[in-house]
CSV table of C-alpha atoms and ligand atoms in Angstrom, one decimal:
chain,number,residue,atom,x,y,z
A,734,UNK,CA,17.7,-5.9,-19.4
A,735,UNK,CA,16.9,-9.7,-18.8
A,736,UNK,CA,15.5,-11.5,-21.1
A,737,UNK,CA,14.1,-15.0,-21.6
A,738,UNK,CA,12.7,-16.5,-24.6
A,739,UNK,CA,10.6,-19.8,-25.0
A,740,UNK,CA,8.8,-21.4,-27.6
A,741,UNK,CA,8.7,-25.0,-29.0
A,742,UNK,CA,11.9,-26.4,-31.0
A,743,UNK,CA,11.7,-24.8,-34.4
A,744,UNK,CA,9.9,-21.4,-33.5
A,745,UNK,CA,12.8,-19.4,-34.2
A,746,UNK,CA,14.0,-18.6,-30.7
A,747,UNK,CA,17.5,-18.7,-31.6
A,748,UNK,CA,17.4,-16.3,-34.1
A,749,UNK,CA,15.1,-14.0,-32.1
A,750,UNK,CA,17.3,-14.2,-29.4
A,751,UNK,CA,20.3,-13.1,-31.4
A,752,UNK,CA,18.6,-10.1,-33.1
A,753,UNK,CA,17.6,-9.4,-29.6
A,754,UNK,CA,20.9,-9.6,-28.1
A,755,UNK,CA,22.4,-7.2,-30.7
A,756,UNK,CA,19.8,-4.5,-29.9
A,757,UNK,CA,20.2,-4.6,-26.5
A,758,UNK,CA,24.1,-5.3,-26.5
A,759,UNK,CA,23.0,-7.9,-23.9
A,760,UNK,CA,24.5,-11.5,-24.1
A,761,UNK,CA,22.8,-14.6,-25.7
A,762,UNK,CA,22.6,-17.3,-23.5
A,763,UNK,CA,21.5,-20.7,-25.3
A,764,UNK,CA,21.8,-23.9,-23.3
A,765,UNK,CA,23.0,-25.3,-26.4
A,766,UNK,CA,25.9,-23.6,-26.7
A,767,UNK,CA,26.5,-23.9,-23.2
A,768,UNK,CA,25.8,-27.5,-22.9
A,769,UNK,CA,28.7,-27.4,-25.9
A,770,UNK,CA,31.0,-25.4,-24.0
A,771,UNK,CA,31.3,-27.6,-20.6
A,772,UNK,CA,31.6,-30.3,-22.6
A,773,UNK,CA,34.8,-29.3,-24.3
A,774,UNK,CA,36.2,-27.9,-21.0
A,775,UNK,CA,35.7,-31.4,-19.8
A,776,UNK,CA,35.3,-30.7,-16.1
A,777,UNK,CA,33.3,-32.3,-13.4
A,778,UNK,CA,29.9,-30.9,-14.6
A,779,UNK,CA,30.5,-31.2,-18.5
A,780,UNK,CA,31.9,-35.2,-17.6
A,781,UNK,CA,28.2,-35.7,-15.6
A,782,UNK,CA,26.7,-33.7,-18.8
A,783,UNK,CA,28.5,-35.9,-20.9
A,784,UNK,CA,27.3,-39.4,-19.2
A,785,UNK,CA,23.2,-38.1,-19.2
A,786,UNK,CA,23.7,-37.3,-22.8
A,787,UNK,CA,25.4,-40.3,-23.9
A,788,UNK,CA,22.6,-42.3,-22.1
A,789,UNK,CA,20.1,-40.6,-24.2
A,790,UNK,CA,18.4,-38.8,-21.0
A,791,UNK,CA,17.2,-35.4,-20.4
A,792,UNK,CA,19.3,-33.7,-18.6
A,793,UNK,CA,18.6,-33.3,-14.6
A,794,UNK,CA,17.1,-30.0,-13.9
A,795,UNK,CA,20.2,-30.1,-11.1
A,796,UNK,CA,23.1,-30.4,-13.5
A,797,UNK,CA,21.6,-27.9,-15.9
A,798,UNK,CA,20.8,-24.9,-13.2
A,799,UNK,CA,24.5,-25.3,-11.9
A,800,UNK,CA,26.0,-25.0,-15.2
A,801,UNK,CA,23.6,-22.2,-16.8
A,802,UNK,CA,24.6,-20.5,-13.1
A,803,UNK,CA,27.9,-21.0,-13.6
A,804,UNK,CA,27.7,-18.8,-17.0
A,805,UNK,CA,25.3,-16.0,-15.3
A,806,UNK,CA,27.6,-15.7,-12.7
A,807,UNK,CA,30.4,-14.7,-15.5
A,808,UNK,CA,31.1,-10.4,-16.1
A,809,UNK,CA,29.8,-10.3,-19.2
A,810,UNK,CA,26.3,-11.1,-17.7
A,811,UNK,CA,25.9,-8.6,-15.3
A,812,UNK,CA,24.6,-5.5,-18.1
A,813,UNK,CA,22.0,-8.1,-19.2
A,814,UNK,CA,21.3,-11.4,-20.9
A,815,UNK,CA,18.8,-13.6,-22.7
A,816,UNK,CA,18.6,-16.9,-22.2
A,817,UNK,CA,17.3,-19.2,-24.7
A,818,UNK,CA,16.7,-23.4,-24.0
A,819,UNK,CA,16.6,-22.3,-20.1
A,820,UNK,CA,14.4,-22.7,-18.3
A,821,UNK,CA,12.7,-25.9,-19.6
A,822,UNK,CA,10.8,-26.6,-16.5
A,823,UNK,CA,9.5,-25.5,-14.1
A,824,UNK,CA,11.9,-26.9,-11.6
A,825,UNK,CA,14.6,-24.9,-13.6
A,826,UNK,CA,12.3,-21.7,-13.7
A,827,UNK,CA,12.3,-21.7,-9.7
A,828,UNK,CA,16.0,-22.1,-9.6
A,829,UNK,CA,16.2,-19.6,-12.0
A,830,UNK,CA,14.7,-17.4,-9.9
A,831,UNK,CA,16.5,-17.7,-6.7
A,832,UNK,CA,20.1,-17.2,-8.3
A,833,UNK,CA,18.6,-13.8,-10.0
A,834,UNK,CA,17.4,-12.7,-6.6
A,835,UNK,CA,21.3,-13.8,-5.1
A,836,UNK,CA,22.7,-11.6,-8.0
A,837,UNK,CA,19.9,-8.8,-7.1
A,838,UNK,CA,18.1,-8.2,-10.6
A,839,UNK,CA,14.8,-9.3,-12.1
A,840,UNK,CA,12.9,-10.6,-15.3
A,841,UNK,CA,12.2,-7.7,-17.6
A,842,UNK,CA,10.1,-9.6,-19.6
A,843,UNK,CA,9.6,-13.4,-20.6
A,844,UNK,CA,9.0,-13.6,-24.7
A,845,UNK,CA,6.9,-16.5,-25.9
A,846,UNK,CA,6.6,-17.3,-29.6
A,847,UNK,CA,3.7,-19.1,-29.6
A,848,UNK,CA,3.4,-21.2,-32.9
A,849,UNK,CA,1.5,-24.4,-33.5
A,850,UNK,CA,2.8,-28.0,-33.0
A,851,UNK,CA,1.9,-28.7,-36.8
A,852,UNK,CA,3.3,-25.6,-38.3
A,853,UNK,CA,6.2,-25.7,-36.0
A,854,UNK,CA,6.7,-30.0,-37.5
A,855,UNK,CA,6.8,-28.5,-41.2
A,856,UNK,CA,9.0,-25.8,-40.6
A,857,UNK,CA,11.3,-28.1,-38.9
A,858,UNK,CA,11.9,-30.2,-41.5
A,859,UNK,CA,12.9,-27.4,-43.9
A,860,UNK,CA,15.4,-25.9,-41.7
A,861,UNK,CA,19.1,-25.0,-42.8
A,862,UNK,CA,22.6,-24.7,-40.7
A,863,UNK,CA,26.1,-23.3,-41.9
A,864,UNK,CA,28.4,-25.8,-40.8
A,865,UNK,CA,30.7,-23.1,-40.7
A,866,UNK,CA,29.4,-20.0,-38.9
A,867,UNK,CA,26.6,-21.5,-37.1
A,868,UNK,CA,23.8,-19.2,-38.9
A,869,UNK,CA,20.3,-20.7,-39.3
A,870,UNK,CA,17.9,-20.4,-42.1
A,871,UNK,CA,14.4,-21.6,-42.7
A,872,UNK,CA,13.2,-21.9,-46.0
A,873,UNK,CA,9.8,-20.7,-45.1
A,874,UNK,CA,10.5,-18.4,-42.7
A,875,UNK,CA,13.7,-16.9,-43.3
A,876,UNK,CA,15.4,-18.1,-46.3
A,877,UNK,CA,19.2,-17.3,-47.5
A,878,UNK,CA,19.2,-14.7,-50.4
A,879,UNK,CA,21.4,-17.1,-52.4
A,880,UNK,CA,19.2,-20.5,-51.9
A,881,UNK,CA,21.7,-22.9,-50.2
A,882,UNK,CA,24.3,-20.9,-49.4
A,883,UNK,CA,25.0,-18.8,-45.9
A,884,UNK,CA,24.1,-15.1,-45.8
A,885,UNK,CA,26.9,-14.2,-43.8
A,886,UNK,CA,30.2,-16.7,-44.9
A,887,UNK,CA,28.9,-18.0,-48.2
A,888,UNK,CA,29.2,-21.9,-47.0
A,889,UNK,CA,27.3,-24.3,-48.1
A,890,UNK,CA,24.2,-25.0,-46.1
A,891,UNK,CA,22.8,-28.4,-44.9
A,892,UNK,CA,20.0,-29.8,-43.3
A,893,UNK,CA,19.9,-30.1,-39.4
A,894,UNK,CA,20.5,-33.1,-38.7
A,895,UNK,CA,18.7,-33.6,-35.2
A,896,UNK,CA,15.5,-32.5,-37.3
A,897,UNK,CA,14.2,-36.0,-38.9
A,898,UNK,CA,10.8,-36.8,-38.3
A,899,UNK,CA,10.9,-38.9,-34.6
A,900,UNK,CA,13.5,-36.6,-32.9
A,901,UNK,CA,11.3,-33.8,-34.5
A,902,UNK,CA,7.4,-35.3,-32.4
A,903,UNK,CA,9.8,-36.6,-29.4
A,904,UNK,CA,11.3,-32.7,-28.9
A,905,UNK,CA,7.7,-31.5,-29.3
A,906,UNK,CA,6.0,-33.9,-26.6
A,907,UNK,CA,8.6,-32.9,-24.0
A,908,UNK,CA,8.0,-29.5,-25.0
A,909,UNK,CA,4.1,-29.4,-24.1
A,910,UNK,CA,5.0,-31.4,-21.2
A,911,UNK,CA,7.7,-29.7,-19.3
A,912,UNK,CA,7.9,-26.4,-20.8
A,913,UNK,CA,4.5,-25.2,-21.9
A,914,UNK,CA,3.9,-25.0,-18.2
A,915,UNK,CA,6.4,-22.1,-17.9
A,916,UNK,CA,3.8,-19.9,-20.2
A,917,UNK,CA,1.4,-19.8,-17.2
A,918,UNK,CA,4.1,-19.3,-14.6
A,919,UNK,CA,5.3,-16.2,-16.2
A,920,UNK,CA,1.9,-15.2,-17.3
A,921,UNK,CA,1.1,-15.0,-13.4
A,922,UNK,CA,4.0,-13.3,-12.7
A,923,UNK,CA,2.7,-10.5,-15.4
A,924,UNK,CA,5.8,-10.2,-17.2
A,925,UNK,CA,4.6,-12.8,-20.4
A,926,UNK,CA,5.1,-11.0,-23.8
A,927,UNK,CA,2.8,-13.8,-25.9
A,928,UNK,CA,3.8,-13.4,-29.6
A,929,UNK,CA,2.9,-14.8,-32.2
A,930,UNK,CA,5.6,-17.3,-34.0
A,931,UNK,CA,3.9,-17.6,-37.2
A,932,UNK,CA,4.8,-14.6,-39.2
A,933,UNK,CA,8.5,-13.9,-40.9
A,934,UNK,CA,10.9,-13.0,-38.5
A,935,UNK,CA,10.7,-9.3,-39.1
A,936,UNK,CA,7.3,-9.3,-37.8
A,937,UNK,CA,7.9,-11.5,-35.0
A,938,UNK,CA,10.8,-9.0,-33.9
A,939,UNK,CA,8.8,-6.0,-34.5
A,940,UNK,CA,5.8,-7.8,-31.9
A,941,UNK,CA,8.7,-8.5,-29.5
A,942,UNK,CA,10.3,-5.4,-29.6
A,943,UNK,CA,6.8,-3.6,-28.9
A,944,UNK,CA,5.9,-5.7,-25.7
A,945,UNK,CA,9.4,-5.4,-24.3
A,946,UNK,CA,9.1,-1.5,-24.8
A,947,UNK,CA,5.4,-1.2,-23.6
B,1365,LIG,ZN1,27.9,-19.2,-42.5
C-alpha cells in the first residue's frame, strides 16, 4: 500500500499517518524526520539542507525529492509507505511520480484532511509535544488522559515551540499557496480520499480507513 497524506500544518497528519502506518505495517515517511536525519548524518545533501534552512528558506523542491528518494529507495520501503510533509508542491508531486514509476508501483490513495485555516490557527496554538518520545497531543482534539503528561512515557509535555502566532499564519499561507494545489492534482488523478479534519481523531481514522478500503 502507498499512501500519502496532506493537509494544512496542525490537521493532525502526523498522527493519522502513524495510526495508519501501524495498520498497514507500512513505514511512516515524514519529511520532518527526514529532513532531521540527513542533517545529523551530515552529508552532502543534509550540509545543502542545512545552509537553506539556516537562511530561513524553503527548501528547493530539488534538494528535498533527492533526499525523500534517497529514503524510498531504502528496503524497508518496498512493502509500502506513507509519506507525510511530501509532496508540498506540485513540482515535488511530479517528481514524486516519476521515481514511483522507476521503482514500478503506484498511489493507492492520496488522504486529504481537509480542515479550515481558522480552526486549524486555534488548534495550533493548543498543541502539545513529549520532549521525550516524540508523541503529540492536542488539547482539543486529542488530549493526554493525564492533562500534561505523555500517554505513552509519562514526560512532561510542552508547547510546540514552532507554533506562536506568525510562524503559525506564515506555515498556513504557504500551505494554500503551494500545497493546496496538490488536492486538485490528485483529485484528477481519482485517487483523492477528501476527509474531513474536524472531528476527533477516531472519526477522522474511521473516514480514512473507509475511503482507502472502498
Ligand atoms: Zn512521551
Amino acid at each position: 500500500m502507498f499512501l500519502i497524506i496532506m493537509g494544512p500544518p496542525g490537521s493532525g497528519k502526523g498522527t493519522q499517518a502513524k495510526l495508519l502506518a501501524e495498520k498497514y505495517q507500512i513505514s511512516h515517511i515524514s519529511s520532518g524526520d527526514i529532513f532531521r536525519q540527513a542533517m545529523e548524518i551530515n552529508d552532502e545533501l543534509g550540509k545543502e539542507l542545512q545552509l537553506a534552512i539556516n537562511k530561513g528558506q524553503l527548501v528547493p523542491d530539488e534538494l528535498t525529492n533527492k533526499i525523500v528518494e534517497r529514503r524510498l529507495l531504502k528496503d524497508d520501503c518496498h512493502k509500502g509507505f506513507i509519506l507525510d510533509g511530501y509532496p508540498r508542491t506540485i513540482g515535488q508531486a511530479d517528481a514524486l511520480g516519476l521515481l514511483l514509476d522507476k521503482l514500478g508501483c503506484e498511489l493507492t490513495k492520496v488522504i486529504n484532511l481537509d480542515v479550515d485555516s481558522n480552526i486549524i490557527i486555534g488548534r495550533l496554538k493548543k498543541r502539545l509535544l513529549c520532549k521525550q518520545c516524540g508523541a503529540s497531543f492536542n488539547l482539543i482534539t486529542n488530549p493526554p488522559r493525564n492533562e500534561g503528561f505523555c500517554d505513552s512515557c509519562k514526560a512532561y509535555l510542552s508547547v510546540r515551540e514552532d507554533d506562536n502566532d506568525k510562524t503559525v499564519v506564515d506555515r498556513i499561507n504557504i500551505y494554500e499557496e503551494k500545497t493546496k494545489p496538490l488536492i486538485e492534482y490528485y483529485n484528477k488523478k481519482k485517487i483523492l480520499c477528501n476527509i474531513k479534519g474536524d472531528v476527533d481523531v477516531k472519526d477522522a481514522t474511521k473516514a480514512i480507513l473507509a475511503c482507502i478500503e472502498r
